[in-house]
PDB file of C-alpha atoms in Angstrom:
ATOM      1  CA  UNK A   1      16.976  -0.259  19.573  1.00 64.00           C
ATOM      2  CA  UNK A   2      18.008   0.998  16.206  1.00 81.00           C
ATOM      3  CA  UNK A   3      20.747  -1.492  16.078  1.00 87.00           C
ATOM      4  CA  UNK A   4      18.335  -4.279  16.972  1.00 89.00           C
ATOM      5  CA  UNK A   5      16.441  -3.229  14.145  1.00 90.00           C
ATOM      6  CA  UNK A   6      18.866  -3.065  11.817  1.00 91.00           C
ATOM      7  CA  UNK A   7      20.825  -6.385  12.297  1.00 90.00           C
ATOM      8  CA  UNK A   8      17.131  -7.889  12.269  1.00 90.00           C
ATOM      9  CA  UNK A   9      16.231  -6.430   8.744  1.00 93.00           C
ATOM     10  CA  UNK A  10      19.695  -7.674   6.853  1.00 93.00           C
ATOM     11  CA  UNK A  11      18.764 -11.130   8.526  1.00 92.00           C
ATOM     12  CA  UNK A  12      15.677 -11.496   7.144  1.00 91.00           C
ATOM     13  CA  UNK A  13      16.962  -9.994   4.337  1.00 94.00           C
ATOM     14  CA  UNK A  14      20.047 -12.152   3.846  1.00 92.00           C
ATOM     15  CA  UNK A  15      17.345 -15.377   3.523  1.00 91.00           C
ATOM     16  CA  UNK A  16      15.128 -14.015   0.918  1.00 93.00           C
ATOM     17  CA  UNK A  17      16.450 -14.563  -2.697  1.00 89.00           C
ATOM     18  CA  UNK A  18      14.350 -12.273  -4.998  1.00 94.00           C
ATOM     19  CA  UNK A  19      12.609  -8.760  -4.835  1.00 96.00           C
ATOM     20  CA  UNK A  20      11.311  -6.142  -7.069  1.00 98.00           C
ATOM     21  CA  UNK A  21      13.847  -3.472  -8.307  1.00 97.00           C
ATOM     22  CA  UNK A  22      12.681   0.165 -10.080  1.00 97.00           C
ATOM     23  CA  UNK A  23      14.906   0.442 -13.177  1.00 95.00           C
ATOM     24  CA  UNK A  24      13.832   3.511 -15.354  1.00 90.00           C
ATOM     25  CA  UNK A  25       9.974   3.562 -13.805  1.00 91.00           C
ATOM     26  CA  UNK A  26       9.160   0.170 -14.316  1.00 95.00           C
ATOM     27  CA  UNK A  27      10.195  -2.940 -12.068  1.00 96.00           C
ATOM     28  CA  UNK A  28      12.280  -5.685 -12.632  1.00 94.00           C
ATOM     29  CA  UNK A  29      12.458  -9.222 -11.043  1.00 95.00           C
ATOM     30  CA  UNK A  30      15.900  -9.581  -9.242  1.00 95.00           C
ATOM     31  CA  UNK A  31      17.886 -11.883  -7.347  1.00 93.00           C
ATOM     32  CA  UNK A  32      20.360  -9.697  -5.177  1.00 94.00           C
ATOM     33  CA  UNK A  33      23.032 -10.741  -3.153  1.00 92.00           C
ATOM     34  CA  UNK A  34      23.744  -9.216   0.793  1.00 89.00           C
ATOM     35  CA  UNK A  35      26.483  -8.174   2.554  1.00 76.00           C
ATOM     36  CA  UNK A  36      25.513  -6.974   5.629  1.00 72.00           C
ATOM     37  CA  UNK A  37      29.216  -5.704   6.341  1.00 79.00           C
ATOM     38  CA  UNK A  38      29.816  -3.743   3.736  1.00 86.00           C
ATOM     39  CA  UNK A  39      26.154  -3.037   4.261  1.00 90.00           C
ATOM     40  CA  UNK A  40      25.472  -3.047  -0.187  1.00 95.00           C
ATOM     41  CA  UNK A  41      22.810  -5.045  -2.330  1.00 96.00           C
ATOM     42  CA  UNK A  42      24.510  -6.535  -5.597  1.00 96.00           C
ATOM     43  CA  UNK A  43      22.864  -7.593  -8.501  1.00 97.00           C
ATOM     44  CA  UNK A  44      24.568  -9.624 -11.248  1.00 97.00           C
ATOM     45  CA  UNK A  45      23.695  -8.110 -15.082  1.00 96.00           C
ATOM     46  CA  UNK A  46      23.755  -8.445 -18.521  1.00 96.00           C
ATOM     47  CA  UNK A  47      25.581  -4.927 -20.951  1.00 95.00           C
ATOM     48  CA  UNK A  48      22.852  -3.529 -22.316  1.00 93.00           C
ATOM     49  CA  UNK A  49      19.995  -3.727 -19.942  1.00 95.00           C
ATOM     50  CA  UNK A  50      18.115  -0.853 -18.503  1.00 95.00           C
ATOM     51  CA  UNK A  51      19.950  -1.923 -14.916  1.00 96.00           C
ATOM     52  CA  UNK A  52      23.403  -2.306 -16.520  1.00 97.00           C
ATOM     53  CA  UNK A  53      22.667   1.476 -18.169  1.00 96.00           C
ATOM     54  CA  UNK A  54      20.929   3.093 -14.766  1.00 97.00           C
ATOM     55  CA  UNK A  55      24.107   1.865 -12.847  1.00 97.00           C
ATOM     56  CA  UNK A  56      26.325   3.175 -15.508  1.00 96.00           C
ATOM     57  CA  UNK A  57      24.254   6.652 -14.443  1.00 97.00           C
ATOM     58  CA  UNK A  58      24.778   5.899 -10.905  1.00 97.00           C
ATOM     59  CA  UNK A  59      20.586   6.012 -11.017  1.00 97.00           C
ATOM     60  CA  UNK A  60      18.592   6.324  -7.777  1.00 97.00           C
ATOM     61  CA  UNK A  61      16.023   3.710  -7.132  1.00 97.00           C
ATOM     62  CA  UNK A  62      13.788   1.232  -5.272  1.00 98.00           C
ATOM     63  CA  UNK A  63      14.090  -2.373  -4.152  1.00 98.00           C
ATOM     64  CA  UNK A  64      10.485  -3.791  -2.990  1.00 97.00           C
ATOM     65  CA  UNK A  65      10.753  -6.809  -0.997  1.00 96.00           C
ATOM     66  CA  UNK A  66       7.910  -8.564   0.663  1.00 93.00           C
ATOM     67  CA  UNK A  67       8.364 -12.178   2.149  1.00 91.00           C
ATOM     68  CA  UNK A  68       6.097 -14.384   4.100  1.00 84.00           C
ATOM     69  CA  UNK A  69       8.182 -17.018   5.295  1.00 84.00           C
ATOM     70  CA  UNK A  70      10.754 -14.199   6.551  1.00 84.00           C
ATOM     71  CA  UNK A  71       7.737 -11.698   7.623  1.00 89.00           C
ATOM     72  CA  UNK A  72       9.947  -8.908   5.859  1.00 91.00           C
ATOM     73  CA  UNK A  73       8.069  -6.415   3.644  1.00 94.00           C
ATOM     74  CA  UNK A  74      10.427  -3.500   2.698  1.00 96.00           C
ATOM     75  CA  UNK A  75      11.284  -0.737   0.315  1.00 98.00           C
ATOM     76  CA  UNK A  76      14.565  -0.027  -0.042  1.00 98.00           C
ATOM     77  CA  UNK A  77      15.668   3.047  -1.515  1.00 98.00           C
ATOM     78  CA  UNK A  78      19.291   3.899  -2.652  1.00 97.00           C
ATOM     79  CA  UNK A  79      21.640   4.331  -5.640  1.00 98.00           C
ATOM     80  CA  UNK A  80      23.237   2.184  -8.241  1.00 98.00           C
ATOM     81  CA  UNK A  81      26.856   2.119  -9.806  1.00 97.00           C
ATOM     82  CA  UNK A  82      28.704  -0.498 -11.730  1.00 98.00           C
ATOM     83  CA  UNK A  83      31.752  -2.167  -9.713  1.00 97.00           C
ATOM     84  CA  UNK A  84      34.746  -3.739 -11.033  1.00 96.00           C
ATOM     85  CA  UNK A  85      35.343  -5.532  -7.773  1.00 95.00           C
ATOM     86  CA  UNK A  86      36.234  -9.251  -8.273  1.00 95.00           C
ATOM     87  CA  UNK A  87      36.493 -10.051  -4.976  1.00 94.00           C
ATOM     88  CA  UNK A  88      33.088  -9.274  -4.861  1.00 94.00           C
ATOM     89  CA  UNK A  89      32.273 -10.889  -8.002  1.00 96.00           C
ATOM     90  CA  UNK A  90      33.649 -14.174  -6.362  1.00 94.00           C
ATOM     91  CA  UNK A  91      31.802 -13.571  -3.434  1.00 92.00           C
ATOM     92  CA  UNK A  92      28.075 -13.440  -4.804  1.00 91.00           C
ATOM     93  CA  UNK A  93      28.749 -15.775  -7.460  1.00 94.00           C
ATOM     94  CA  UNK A  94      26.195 -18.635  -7.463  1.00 88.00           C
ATOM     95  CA  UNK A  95      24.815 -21.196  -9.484  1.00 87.00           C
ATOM     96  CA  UNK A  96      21.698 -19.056 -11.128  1.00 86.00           C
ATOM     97  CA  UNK A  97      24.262 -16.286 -11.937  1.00 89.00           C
ATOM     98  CA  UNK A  98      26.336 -19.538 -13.779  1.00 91.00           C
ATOM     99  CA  UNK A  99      23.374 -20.146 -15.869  1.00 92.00           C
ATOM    100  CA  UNK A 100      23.096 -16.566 -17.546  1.00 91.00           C
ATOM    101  CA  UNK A 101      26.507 -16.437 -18.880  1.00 94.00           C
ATOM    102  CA  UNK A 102      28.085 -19.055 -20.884  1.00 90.00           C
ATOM    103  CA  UNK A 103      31.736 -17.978 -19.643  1.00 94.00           C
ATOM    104  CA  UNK A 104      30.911 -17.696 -16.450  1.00 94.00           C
ATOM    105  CA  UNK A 105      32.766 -14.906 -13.978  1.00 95.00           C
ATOM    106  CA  UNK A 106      34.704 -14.000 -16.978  1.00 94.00           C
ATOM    107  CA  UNK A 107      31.864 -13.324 -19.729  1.00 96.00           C
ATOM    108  CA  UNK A 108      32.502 -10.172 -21.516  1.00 95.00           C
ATOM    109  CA  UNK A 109      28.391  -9.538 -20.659  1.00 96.00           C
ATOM    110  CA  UNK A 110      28.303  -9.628 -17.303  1.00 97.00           C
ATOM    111  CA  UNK A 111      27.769  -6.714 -15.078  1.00 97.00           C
ATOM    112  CA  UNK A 112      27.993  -6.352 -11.548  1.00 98.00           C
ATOM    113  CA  UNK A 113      26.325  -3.785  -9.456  1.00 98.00           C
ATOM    114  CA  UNK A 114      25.877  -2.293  -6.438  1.00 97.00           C
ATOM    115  CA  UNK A 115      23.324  -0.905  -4.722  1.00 97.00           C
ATOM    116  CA  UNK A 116      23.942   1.662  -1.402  1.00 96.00           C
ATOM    117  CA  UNK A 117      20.898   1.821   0.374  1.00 96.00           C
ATOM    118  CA  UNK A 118      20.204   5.118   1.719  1.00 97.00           C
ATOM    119  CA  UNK A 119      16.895   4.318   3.675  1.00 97.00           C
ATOM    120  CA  UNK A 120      14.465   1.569   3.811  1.00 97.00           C
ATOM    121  CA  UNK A 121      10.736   1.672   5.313  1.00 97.00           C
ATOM    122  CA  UNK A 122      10.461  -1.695   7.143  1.00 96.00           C
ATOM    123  CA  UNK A 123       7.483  -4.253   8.257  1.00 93.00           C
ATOM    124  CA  UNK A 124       8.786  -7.113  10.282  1.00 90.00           C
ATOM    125  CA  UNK A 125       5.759  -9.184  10.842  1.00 84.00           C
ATOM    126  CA  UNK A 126       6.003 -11.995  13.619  1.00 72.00           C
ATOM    127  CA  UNK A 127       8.861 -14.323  12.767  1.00 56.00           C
ATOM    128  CA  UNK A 128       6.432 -17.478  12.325  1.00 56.00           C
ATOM    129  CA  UNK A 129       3.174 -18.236  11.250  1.00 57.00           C
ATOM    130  CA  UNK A 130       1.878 -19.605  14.080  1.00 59.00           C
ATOM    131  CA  UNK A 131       2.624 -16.526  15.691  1.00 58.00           C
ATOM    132  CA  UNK A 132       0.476 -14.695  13.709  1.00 56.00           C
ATOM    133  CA  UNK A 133      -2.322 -17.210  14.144  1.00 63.00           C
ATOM    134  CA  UNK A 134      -2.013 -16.659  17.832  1.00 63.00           C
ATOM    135  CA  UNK A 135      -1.825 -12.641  17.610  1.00 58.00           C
ATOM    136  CA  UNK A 136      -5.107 -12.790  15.404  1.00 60.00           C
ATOM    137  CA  UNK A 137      -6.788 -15.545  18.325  1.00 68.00           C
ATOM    138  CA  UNK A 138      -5.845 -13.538  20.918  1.00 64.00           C
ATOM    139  CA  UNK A 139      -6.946 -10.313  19.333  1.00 61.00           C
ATOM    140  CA  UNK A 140     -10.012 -11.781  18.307  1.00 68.00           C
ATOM    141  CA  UNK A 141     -11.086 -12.802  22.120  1.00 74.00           C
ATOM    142  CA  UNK A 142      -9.500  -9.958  23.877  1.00 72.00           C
ATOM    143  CA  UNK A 143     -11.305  -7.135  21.188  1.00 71.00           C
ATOM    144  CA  UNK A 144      -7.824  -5.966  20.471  1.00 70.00           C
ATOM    145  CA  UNK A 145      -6.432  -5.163  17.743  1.00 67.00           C
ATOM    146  CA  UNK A 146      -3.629  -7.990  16.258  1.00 62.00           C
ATOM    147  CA  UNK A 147       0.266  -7.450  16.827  1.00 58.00           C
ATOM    148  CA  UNK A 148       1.067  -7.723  13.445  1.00 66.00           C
ATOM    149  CA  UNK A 149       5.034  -6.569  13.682  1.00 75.00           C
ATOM    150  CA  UNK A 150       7.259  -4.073  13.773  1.00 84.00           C
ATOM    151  CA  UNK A 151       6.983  -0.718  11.507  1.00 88.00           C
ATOM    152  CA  UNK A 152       9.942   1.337  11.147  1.00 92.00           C
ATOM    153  CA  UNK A 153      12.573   3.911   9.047  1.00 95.00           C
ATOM    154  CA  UNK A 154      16.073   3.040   9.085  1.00 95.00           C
ATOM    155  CA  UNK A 155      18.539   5.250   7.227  1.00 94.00           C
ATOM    156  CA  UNK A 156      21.943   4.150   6.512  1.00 90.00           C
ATOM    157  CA  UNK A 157      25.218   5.802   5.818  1.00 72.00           C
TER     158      UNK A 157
END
């Protein structure tokens, strides 16, 4: 079950483009970038930000995710550190990374990081809306209480 679980959150995950990352107490908008095999998060930086200096520190922190259309609501906890990986820098290249630095993959700014989860608390709601609607009808005319997901830990390696 614990597999199921696990190849269920980096799905969800893998379709949501933005969360909430915990960079020297406060949080920061980010786009991050999955790779469920390697099993990281990586972020794409500026020198001289507070995330560019916590993963220089190898910081532990927080990723908060919460998603509607993907029912995922998550915090993922876990530690940062700079990589000089350009394989990896070629893989999670994108467009919106394009528009922060003028010279592109080679800019003398940019940054990448990693982030190694450690654990993650987990809501996976019903996969659709409608199936929500029908927990909270059903509910409603049975005197139950609504199905609203799945709660669970996962720690990773």
């Amino acid at each position: 079950m614990t597999e199921d679980r696990r190849k269920e959150f980096w799905d969800r995950l893998e379709d949501i483009r933005a969360g909430m990352l915990e960079v020297g107490g406060a949080f920061l908008p980010m786009s991050h970038n999955i790779e469920p095999e390697d099993g990281n998060l990586w972020f794409i930086t500026a020198r001289g930000t507070a995330m560019a200096q916590a993963a220089g520190q190898q910081a532990e922190t927080r990723y908060i995710v919460s998603d509607n259309s993907e029912s995922l609501y998550a915090e993922i906890r876990g530690r940062l550190d700079v990589s000089q990986d350009r394989q990896k820098l070629d893989e999670v290249w994108n467009a919106v990374a394009s528009t922060w630095f003028e010279e592109g993959k080679d800019d003398p700014d940019l940054v990448l990081v990693r982030m190694t989860p450690r654990s993650a608390e987990v809501w996976l709601g019903p996969a659709s809306g409608m199936s929500f609607l029908f927990e909270m009808v059903k509910a409603k005319v049975k005197g139950d209480k609504p199905d609203y997901g799945d709660q669970f830990s996962l720690k990773f390696s």
